[in-house]
Short mmCIF file of C-alpha atoms and ligand atoms in Angstrom, two decimals:
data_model
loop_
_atom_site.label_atom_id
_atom_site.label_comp_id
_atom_site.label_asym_id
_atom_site.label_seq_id
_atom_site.Cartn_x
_atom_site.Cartn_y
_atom_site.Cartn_z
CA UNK M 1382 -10.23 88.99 -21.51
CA UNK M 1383 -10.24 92.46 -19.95
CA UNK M 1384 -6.19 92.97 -19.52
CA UNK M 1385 -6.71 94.45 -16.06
CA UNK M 1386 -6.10 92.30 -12.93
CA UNK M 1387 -8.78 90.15 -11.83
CA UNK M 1388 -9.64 91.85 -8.35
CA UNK M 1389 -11.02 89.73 -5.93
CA UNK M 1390 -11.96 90.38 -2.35
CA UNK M 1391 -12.01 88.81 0.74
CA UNK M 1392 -15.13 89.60 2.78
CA UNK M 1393 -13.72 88.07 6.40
CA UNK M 1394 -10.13 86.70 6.15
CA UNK M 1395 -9.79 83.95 9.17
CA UNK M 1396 -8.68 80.76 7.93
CA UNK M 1397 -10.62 79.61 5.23
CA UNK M 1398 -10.89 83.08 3.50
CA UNK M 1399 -6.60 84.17 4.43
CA UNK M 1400 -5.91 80.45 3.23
CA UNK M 1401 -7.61 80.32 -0.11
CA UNK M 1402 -6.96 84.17 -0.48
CA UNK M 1403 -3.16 84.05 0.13
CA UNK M 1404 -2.65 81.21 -2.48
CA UNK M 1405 -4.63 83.55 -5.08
CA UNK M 1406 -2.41 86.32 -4.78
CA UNK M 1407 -0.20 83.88 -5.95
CA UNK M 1408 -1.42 83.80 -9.55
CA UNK M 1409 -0.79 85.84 -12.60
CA UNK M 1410 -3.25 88.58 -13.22
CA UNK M 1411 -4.65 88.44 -9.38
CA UNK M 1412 -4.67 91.28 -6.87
CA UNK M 1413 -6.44 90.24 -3.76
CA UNK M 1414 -7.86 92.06 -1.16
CA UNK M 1415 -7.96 90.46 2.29
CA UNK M 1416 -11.03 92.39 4.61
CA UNK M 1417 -10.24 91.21 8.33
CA UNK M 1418 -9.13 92.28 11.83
CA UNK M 1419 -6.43 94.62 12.92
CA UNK M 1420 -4.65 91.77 14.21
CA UNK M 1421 -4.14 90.52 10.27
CA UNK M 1422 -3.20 93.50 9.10
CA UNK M 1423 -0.75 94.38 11.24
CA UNK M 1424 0.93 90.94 11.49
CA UNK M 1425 0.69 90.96 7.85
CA UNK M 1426 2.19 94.26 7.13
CA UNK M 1427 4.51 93.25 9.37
CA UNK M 1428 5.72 89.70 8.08
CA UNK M 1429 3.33 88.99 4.90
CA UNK M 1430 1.17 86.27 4.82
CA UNK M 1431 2.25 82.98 5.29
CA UNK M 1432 0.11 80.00 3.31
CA UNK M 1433 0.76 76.62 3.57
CA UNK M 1434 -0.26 73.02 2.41
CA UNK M 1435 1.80 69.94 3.37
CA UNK M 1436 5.40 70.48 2.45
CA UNK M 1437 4.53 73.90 0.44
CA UNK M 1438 4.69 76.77 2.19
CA UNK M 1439 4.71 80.49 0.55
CA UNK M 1440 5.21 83.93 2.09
CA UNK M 1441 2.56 86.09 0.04
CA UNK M 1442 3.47 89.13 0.36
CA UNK M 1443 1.64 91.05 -2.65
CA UNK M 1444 -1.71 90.95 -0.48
CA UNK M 1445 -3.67 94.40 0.77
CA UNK M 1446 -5.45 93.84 4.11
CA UNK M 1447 -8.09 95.96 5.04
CA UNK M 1448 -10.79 96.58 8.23
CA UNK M 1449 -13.71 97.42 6.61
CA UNK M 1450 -15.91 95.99 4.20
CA UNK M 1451 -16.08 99.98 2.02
CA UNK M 1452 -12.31 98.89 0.41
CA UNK M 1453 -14.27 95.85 -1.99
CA UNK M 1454 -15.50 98.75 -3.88
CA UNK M 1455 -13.84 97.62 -7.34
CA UNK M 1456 -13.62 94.23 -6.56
CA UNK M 1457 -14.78 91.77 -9.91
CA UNK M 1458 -15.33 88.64 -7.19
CA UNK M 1459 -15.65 88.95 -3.60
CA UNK M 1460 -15.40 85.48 -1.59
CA UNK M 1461 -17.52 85.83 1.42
CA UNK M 1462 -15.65 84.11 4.20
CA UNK M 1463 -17.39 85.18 7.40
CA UNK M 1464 -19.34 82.07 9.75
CA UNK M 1465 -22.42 82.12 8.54
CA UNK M 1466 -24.00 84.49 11.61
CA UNK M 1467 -22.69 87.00 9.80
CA UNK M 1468 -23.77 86.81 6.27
CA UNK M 1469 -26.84 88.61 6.71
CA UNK M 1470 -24.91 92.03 7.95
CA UNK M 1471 -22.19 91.29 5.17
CA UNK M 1472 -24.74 90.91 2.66
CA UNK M 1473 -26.53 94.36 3.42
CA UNK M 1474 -23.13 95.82 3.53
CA UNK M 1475 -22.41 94.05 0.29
CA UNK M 1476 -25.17 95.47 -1.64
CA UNK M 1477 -24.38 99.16 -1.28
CA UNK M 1478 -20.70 98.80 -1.50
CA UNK M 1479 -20.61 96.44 -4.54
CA UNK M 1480 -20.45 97.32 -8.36
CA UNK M 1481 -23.71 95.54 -10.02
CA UNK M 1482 -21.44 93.08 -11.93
CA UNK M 1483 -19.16 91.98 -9.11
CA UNK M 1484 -20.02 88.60 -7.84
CA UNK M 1485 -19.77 86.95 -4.38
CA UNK M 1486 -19.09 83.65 -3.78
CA UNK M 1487 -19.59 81.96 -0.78
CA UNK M 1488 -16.99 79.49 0.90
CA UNK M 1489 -18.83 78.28 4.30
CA UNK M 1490 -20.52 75.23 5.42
CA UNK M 1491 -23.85 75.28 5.97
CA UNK M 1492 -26.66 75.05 3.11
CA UNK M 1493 -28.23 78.53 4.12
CA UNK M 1494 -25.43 81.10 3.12
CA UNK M 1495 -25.93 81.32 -0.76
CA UNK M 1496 -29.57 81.95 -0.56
CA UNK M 1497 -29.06 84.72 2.61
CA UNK M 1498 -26.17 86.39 0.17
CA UNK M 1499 -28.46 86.14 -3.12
CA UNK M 1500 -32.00 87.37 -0.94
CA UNK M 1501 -29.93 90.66 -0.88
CA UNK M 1502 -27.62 90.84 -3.98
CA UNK M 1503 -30.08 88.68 -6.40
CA UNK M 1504 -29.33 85.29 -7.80
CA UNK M 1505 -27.28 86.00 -10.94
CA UNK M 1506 -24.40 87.54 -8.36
CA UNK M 1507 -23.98 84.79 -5.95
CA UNK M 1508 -21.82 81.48 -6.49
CA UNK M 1509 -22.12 78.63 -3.75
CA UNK M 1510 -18.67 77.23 -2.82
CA UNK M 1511 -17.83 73.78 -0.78
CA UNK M 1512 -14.47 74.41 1.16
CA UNK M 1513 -13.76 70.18 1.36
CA UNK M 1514 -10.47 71.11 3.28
CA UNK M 1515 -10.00 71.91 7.02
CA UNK M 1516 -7.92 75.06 7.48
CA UNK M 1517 -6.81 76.86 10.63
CA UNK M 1518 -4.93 79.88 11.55
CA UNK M 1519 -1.54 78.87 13.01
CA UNK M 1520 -1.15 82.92 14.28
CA UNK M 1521 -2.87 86.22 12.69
CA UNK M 1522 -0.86 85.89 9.79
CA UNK M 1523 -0.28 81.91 8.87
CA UNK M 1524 -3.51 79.98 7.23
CA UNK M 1525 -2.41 76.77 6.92
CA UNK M 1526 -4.73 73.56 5.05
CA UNK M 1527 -4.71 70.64 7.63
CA UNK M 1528 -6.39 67.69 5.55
CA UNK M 1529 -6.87 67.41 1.91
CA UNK M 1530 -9.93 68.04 0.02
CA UNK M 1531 -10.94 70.28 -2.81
CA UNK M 1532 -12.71 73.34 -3.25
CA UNK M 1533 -15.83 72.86 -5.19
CA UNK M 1534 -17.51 76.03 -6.91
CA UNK M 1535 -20.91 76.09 -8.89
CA UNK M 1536 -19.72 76.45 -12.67
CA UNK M 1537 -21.17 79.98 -14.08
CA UNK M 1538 -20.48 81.20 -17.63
CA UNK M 1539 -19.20 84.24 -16.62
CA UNK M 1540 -16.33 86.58 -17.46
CA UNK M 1541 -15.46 87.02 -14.05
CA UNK M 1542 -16.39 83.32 -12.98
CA UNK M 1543 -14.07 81.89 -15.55
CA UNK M 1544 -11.00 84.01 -14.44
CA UNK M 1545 -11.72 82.86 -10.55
CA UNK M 1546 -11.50 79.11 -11.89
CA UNK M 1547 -8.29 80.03 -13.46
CA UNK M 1548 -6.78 81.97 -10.87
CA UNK M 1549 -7.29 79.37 -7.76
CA UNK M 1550 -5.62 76.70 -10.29
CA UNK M 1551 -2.71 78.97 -10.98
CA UNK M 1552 -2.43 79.51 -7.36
CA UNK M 1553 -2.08 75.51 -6.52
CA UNK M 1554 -5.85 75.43 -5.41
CA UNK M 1555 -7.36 71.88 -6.73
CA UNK M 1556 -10.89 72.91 -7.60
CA UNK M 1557 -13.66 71.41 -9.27
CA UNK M 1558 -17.06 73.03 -10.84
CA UNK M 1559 -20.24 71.93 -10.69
CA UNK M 1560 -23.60 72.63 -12.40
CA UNK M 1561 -25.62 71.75 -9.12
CA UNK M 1562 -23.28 72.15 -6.05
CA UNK M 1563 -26.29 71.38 -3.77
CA UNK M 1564 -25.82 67.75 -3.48
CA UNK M 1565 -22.29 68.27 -2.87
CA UNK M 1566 -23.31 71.14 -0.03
CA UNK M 1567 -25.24 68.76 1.84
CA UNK M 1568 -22.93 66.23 1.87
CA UNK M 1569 -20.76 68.77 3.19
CA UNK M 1570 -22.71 69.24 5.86
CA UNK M 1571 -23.64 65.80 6.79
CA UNK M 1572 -19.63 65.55 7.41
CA UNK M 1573 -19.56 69.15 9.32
CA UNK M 1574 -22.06 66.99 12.10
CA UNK M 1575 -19.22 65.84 13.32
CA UNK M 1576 -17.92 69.16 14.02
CA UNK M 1577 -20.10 69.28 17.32
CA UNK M 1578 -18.49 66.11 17.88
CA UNK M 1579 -15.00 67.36 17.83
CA UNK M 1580 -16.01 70.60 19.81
CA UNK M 1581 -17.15 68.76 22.64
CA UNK M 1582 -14.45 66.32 22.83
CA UNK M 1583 -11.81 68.76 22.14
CA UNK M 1584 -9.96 65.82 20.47
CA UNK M 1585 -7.96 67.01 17.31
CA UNK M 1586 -9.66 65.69 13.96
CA UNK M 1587 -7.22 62.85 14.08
CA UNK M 1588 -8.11 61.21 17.71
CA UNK M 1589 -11.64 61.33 16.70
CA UNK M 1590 -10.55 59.18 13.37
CA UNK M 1591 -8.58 56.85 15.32
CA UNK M 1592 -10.89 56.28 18.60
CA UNK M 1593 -13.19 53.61 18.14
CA UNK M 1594 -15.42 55.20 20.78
CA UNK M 1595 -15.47 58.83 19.33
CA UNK M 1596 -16.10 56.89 15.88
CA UNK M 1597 -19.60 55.11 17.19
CA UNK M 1598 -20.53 58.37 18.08
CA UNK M 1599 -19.55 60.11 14.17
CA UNK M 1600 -21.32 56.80 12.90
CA UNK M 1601 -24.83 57.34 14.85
CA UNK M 1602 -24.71 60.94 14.40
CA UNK M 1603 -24.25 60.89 10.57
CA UNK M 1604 -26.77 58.14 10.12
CA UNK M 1605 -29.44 60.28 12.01
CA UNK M 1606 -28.87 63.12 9.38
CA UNK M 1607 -28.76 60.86 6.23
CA UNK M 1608 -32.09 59.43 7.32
CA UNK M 1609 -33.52 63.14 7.43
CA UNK M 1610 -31.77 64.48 4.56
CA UNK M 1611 -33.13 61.09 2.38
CA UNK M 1612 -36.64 61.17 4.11
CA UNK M 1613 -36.58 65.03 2.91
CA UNK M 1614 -35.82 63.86 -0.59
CA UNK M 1615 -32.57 65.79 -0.81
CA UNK M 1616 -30.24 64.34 -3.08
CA UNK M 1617 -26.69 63.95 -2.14
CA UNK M 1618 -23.19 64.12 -3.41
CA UNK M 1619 -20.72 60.76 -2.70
CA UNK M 1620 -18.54 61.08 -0.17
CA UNK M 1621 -14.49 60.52 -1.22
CA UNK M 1622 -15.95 58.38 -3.92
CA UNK M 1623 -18.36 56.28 -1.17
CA UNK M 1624 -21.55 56.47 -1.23
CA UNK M 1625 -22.83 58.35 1.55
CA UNK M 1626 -25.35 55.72 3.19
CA UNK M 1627 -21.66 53.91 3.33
CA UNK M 1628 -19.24 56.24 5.54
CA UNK M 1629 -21.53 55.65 8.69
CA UNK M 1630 -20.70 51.48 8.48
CA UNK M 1631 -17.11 52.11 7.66
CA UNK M 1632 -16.56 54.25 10.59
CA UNK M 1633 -17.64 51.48 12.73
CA UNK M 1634 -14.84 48.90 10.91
CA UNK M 1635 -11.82 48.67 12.84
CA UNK M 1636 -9.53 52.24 12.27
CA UNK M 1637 -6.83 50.95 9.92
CA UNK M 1638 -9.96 50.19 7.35
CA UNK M 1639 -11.22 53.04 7.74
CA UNK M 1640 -8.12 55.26 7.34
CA UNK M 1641 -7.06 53.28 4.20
CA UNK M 1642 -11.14 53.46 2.52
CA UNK M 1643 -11.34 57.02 3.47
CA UNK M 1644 -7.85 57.60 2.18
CA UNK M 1645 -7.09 60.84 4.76
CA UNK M 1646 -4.67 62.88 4.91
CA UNK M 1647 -5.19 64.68 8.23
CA UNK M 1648 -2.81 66.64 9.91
CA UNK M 1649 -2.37 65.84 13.53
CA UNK M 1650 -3.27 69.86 14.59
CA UNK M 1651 -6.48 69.41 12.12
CA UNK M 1652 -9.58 70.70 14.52
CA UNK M 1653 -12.71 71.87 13.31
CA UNK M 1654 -13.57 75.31 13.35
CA UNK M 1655 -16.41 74.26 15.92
CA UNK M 1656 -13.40 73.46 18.15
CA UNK M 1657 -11.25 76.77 17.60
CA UNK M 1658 -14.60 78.71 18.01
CA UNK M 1659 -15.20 76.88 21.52
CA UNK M 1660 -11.69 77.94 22.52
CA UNK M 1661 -12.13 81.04 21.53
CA UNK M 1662 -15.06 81.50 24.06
CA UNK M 1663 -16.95 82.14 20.01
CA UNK M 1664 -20.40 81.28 19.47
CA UNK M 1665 -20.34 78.66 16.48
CA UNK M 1666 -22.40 77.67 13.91
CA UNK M 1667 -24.04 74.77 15.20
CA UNK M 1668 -27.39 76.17 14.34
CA UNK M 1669 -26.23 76.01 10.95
CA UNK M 1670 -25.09 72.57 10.77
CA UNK M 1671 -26.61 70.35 13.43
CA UNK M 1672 -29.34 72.65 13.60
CA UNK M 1673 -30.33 72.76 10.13
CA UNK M 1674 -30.93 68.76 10.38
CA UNK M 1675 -32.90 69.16 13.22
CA UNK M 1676 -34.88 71.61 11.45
CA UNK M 1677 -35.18 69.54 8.27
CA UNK M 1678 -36.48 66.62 10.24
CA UNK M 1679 -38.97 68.98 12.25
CA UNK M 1680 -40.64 70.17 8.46
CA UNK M 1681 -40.98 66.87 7.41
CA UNK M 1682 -42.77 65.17 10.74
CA UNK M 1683 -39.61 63.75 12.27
CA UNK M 1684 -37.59 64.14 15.17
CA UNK M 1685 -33.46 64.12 14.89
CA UNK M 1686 -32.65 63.36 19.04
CA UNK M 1687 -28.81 62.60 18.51
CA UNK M 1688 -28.12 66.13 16.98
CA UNK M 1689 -31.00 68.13 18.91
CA UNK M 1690 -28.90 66.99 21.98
CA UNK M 1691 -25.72 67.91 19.82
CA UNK M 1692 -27.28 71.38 19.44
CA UNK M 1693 -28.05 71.58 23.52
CA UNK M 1694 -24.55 70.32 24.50
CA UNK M 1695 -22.63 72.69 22.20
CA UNK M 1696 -24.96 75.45 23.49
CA UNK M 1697 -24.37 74.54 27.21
CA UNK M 1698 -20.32 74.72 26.56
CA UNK M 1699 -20.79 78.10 24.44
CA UNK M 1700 -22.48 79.15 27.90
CA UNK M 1701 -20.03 77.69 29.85
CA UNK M 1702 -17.02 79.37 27.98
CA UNK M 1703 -15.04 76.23 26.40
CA UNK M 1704 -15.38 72.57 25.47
CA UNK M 1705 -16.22 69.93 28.20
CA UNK M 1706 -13.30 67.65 26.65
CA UNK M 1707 -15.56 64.41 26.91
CA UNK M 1708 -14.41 61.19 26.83
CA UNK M 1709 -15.85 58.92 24.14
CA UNK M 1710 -17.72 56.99 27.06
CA UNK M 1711 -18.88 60.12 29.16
CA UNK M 1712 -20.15 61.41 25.55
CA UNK M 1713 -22.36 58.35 24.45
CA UNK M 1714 -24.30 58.99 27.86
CA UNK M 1715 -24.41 62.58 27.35
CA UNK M 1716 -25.53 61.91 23.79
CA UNK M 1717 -28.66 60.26 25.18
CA UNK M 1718 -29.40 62.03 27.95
CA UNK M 1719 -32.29 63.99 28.00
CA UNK M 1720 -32.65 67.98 28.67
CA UNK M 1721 -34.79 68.25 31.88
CA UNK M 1722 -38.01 69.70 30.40
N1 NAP K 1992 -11.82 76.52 9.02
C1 NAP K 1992 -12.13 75.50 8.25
O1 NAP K 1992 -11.44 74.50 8.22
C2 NAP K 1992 -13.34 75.54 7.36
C3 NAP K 1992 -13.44 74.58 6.32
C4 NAP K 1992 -14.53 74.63 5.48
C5 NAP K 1992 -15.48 75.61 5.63
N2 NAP K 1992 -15.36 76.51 6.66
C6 NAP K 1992 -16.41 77.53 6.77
O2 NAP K 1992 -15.87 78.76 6.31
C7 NAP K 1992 -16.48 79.86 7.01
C8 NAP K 1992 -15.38 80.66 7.69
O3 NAP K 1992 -14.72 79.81 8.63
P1 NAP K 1992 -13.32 80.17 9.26
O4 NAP K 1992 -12.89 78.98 10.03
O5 NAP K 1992 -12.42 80.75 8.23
O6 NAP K 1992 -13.79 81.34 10.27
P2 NAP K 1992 -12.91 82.45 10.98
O7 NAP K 1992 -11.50 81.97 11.12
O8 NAP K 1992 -13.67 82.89 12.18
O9 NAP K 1992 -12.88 83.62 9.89
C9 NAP K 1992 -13.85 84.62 9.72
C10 NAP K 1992 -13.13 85.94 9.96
O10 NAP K 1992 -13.95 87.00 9.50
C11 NAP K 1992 -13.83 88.06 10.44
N3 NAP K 1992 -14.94 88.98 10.26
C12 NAP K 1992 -16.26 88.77 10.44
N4 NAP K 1992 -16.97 89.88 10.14
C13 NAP K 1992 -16.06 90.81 9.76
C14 NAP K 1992 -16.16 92.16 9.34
N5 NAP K 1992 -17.35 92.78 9.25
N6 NAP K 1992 -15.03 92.84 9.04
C15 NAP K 1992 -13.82 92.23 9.14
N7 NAP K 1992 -13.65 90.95 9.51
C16 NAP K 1992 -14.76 90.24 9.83
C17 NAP K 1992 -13.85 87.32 11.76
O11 NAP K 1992 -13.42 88.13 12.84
P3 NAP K 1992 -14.07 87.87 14.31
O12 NAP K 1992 -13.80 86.44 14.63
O13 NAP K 1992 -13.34 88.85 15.15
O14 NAP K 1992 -15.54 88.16 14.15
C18 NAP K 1992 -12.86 86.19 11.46
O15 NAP K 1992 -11.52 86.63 11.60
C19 NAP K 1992 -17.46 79.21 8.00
O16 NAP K 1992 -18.74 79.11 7.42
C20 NAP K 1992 -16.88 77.81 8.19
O17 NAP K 1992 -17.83 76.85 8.60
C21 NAP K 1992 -14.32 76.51 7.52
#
């Protein structure tokens, strides 16, 4: 153990990064550095930063916010919490800012992220991360988690690696380490298909759960990326303790099955961050998610129609400036309609 603080950094603090960041600064031995907007830091300097899971809530207010990326400059462990458009640009800026032993660890969906971060900082620096939670900003300065999950890191023997384990346990974060996170990634992202699916509707996480028509949709979309992730040999992680080839037949059994087999807890403001980007008149990361299916599919000879059409629908409403809110019957047709050539 050093005796200093473990400083950690937090390279794009929306809601996944001012969630997991806030609870941090929580810990013994932590200072935390939030990088965001203006809006954050002046709502935090104003009121602190306001974290909360369930019943817990905590007003954090031993947190620095910062604009610009130059302020990780003595950061130990930077958690790179941008959407994954702009990892490339944060990695560059990374690179000259960092000290050569700091590490970065990346909390975003997707499967690309890791490999963009460690193309520019080199492997040894970069931990992949699996955020299994849905968080969401309730104003600039309250990150609050909206189902349960856990955060999953790749387990590194590493000075500063080990203290980051510590830290998010001390600060109420339920986190498990894993040799080979990549299983566990993809199943990640199999689940973040949906995401498209709760863009479009602009149904909360909840209605999509309970709606046996928005559930036929979740089950045919998921099977269509299982088949290309297992056709691409890619192993994957189980899913709440199901195997994954499972989730798409239980989400056609009737909803009270499937809520007590999935055991959720989802919070009835839960959206994805699909959804908040779409409302936000954002582009989102559906190139990333459904995109990287379709793209999987294309190396290995095969076609992925239900999230190609995904990928055209969510890039129509991006165009269009906000979700179409379709119905679960209006959706199935859209699903297979095809793009005029
Ligand atoms: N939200 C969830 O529930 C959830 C769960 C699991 C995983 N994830 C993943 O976690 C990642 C982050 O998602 P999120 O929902 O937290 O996104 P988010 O709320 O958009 O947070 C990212 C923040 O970083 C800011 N930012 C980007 N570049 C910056 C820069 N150079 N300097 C300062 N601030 C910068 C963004 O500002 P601007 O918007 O102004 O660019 C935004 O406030 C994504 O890959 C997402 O898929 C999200």
């Amino acid at each position: 153990m050093s005796g200093a603080p473990l400083r950690v950094g937090v390279m794009g603090a929306g809601a996944v990064g001012a969630y997991v960041g806030g609870w941090l600064a929580t810990a013994p031995e932590v200072e935390v550095l939030l990088v965001g907007r203006q809006r954050l830091a002046d709502a935090v300097a104003a009121e602190g930063l306001v974290v909360s899971q369930g019943a817990r809530e905590e007003r954090v207010r031993q947190v620095q916010v910062a604009t610009a990326a130059a302020a990780l400059a003595e950061s130990d462990v930077v958690l790179c919490c941008v959407k994954s458009r702009d990892t490339e640009a944060v990695a560059k800026e990374l690179t000259e800012i960092l000290r050569p032993e700091a590490l970065v660890v990346s909390l975003q969906n997707g499967v690309r992220n890791p490999a963009t971060l460690r193309a520019a900082l080199g492997a040894e620096r970069v931990l992949a991360g699996v955020v299994g939670f849905n968080a969401v900003l309730r104003s600039a300065h309250e990150a609050r988690q909206t189902t349960d999950g856990d955060l999953e890191l790749e387990q590194r023997e590493h000075e500063s690696a080990r203290r980051l384990y510590a830290a998010l346990r001390a600060g109420g974060l339920s986190l498990t380490t894993h040799r080979d996170l990549a299983p566990r990634q993809w199943s990640k992202l199999l689940i973040n298909l949906s995401n498209a699916v709760s863009a479009l509707s602009g149904a909360p996480t909840k209605e999509l759960l309970v709606q046996a028509g928005y559930r036929r949709i979740l089950a045919a979309v998921l099977r269509e990326g299982i088949g290309v992730a297992r056709a691409a040999g890619q192993p994957l992680a189980r899913l709440r303790g199901l195997p994954v080839g499972a989730v798409p037949m239980l989400l056609r059994a009737p909803s009270w099955i499937v809520r007590l087999a999935l055991g959720l807890k989802v919070d009835p403001k839960a959206r994805s961050s699909m959804a908040q980007d779409l409302e936000r008149g954002r582009p989102t990361e559906v190139a990333y998610l459904n995109g990287e299916i379709v793209r999987l599919a294309a190396e290995h000879g095969a076609t992925a129609p239900l999230n190609q059409r995904l990928v055209e629908l969510i890039r129509a409403a991006e165009a269009a400036g906000g979700s179409p809110s379709l119905g679960p019957e209006a959706f199935w047709t859209a699903l297979h309609e095809r793009e005029d050539p």
